[in-house]
PDB file of C-alpha atoms in Angstrom:
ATOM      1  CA  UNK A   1    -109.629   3.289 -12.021  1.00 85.00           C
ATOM      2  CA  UNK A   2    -111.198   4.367 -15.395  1.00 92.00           C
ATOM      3  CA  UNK A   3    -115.099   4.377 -15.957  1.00 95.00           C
ATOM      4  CA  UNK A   4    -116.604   4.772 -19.244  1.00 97.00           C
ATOM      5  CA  UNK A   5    -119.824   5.711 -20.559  1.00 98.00           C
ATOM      6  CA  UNK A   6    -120.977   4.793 -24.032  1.00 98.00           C
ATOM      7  CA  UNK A   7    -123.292   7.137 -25.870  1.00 98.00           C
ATOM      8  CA  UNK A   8    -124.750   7.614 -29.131  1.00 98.00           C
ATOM      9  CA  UNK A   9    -126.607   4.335 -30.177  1.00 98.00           C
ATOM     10  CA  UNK A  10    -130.186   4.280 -31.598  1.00 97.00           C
ATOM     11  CA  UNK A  11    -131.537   3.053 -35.008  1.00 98.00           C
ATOM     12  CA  UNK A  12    -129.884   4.324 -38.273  1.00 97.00           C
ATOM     13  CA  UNK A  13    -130.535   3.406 -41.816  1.00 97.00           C
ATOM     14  CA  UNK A  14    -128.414   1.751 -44.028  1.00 97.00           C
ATOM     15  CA  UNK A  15    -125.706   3.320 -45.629  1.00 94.00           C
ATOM     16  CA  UNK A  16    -126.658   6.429 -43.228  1.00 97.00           C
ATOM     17  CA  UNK A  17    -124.201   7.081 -40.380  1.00 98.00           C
ATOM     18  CA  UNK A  18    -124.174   7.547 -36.498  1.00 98.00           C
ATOM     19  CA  UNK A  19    -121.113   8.398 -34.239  1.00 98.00           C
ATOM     20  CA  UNK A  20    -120.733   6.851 -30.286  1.00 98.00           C
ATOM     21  CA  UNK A  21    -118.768   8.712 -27.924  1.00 98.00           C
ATOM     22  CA  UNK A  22    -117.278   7.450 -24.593  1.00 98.00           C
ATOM     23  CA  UNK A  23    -116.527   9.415 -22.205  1.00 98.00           C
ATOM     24  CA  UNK A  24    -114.034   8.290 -19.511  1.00 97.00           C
ATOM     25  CA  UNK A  25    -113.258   9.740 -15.585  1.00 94.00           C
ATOM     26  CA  UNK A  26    -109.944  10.228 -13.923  1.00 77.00           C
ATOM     27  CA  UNK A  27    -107.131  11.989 -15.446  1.00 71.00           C
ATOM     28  CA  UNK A  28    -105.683   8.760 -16.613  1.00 89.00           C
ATOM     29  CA  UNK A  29    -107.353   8.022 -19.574  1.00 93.00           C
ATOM     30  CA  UNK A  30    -104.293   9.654 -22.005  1.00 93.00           C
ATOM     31  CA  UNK A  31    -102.327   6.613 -20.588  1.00 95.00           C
ATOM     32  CA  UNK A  32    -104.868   4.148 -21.963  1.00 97.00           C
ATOM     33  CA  UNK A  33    -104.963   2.673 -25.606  1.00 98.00           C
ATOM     34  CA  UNK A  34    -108.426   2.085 -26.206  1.00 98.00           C
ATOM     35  CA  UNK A  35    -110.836  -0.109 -27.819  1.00 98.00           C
ATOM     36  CA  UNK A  36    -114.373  -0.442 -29.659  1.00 98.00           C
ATOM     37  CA  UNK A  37    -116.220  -3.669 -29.475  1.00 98.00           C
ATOM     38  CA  UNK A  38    -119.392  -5.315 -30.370  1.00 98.00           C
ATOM     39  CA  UNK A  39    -121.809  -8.111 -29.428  1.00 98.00           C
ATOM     40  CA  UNK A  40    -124.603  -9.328 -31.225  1.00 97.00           C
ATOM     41  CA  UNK A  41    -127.245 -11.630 -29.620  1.00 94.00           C
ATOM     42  CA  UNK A  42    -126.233 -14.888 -29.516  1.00 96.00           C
ATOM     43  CA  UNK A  43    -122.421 -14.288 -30.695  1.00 97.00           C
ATOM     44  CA  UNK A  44    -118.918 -13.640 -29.115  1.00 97.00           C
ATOM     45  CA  UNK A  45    -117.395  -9.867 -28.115  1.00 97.00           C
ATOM     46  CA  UNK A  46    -115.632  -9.119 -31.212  1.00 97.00           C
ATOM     47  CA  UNK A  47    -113.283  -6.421 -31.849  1.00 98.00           C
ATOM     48  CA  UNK A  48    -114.223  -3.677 -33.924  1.00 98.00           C
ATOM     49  CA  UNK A  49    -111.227  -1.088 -33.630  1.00 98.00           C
ATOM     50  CA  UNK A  50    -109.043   0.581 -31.437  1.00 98.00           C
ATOM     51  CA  UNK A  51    -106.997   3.574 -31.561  1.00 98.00           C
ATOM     52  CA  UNK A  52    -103.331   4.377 -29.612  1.00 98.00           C
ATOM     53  CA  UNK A  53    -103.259   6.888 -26.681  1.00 97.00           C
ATOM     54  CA  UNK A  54    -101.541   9.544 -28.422  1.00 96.00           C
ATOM     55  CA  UNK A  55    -104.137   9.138 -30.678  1.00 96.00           C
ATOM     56  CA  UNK A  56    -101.568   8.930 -33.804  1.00 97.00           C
ATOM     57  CA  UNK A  57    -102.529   4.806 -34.694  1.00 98.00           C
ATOM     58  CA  UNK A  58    -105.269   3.502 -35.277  1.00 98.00           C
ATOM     59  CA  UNK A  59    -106.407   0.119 -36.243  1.00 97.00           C
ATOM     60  CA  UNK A  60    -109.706  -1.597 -37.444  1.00 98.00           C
ATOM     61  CA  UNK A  61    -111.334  -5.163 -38.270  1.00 98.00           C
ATOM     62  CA  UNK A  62    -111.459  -5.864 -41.961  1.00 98.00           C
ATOM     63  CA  UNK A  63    -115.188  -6.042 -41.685  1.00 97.00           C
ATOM     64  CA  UNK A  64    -115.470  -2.447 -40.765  1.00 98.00           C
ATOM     65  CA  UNK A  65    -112.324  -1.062 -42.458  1.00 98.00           C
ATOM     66  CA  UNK A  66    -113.088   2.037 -44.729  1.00 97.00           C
ATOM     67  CA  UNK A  67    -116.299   2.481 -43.076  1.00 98.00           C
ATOM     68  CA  UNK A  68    -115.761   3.340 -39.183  1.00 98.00           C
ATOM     69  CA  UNK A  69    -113.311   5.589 -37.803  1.00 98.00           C
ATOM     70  CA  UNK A  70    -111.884   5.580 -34.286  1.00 98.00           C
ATOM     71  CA  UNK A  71    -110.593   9.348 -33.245  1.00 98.00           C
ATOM     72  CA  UNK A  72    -110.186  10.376 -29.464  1.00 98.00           C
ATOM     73  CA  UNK A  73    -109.667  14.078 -27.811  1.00 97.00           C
ATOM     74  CA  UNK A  74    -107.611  13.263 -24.546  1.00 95.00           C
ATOM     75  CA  UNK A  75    -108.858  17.089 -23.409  1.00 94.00           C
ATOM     76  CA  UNK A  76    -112.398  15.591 -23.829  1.00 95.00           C
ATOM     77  CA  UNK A  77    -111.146  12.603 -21.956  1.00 96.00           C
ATOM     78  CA  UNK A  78    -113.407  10.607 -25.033  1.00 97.00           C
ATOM     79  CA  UNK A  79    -112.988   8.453 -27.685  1.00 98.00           C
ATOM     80  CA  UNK A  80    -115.638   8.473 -31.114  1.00 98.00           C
ATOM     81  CA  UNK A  81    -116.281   5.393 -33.015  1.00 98.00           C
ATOM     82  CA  UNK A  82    -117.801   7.094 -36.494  1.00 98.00           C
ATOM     83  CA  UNK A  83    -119.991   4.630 -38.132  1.00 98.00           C
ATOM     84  CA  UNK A  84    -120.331   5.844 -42.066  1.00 98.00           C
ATOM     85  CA  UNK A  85    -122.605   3.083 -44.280  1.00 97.00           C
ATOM     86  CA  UNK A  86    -123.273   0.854 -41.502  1.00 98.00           C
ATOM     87  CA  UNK A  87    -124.763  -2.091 -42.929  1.00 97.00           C
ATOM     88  CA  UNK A  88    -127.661  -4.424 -40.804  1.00 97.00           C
ATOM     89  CA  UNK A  89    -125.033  -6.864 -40.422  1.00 97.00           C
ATOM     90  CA  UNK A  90    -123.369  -4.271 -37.711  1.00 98.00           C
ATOM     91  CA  UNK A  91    -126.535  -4.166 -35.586  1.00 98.00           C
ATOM     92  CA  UNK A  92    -124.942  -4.915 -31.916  1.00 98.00           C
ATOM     93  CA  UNK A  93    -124.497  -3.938 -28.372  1.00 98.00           C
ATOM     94  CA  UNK A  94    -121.034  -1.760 -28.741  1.00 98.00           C
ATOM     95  CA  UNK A  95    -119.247  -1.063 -26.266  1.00 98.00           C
ATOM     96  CA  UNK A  96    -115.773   1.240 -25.506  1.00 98.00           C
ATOM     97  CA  UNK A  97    -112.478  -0.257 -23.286  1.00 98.00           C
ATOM     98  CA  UNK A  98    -109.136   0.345 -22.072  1.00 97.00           C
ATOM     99  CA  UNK A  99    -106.578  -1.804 -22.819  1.00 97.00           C
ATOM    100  CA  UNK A 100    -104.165  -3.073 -19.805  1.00 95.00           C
ATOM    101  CA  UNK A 101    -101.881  -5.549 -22.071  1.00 95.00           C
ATOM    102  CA  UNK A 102    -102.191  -7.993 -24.305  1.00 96.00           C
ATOM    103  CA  UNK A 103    -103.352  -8.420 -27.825  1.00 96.00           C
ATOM    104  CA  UNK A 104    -105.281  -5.418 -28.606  1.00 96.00           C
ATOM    105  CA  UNK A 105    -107.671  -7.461 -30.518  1.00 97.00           C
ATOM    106  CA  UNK A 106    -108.761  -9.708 -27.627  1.00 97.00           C
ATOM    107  CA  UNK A 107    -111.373  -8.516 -25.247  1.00 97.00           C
ATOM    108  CA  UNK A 108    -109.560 -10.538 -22.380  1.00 97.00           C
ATOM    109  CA  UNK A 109    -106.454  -8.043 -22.818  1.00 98.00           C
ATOM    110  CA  UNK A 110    -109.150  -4.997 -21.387  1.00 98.00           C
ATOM    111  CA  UNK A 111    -108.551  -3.883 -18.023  1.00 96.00           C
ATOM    112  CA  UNK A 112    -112.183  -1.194 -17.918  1.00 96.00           C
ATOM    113  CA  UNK A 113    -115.725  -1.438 -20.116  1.00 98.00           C
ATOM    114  CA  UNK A 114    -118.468   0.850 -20.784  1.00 98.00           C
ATOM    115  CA  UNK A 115    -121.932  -0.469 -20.433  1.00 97.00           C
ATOM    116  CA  UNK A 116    -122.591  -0.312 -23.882  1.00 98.00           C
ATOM    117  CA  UNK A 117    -124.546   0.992 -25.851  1.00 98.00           C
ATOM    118  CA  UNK A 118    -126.652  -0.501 -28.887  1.00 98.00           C
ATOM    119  CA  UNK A 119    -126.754  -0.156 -32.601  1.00 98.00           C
ATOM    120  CA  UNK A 120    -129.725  -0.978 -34.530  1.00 98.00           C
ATOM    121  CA  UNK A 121    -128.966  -0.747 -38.623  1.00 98.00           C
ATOM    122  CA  UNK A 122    -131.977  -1.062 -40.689  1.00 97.00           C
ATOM    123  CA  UNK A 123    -131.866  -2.611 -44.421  1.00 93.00           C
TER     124      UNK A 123
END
């Protein structure tokens, strides 16, 4: 059992930046790839990145790509999302997962969620 706890949201400006943490329990979470999502009102979960659990890959949705950065410190037992030039376009509820199998890119494939925590860019 893994429990996660998103932190870090508020209100940024536009091309400012913000970084989430999530902080997980249990000595497991160094066996978990993990995952950042979103959810905007009225739309679908959609991934946003995720990183390996060595920490050595990571991978991102081309709408975000060259702008966030997923890192994790397995000693921390937490994983950052760092959000540089957000745009109002990612406004959303994001939330942090670990992934039991499956795609990584489908929110189905996630065995644990955070709460979330939400993201409000202004323009």
């Amino acid at each position: 059992q893994v429990q996660l706890v998103e932190s870090g949201g508020g209100l940024v400006q536009a091309g400012g930046s913000l970084r989430l943490s999530c902080a997980a329990s249990g000595r497991a979470f160094s066996s978990y790839d993990m995952g950042w999502f979103r959810q905007a009102p009225g739309k679908e979960r959609e991934f946003v990145g995720g990183i390996t659990r060595s920490g050595l890959t990571t991978y991102y949705a081309d709408s975000v790509k060259g702008r966030f950065t997923i890192s994790r410190d397995n000693a921390k037992n937490t994983v950052y999302l760092q959000m540089n030039s957000p745009k109002p376009e990612d406004t959303a509820v994001y939330f942090c997962a670990a992934h039991g199998s499956g795609s990584a890119y489908a929110p189905s494939s996630y065995k644990y969620w955070g709460q979330g925590t939400q993201v409000t860019v202004s323009s």
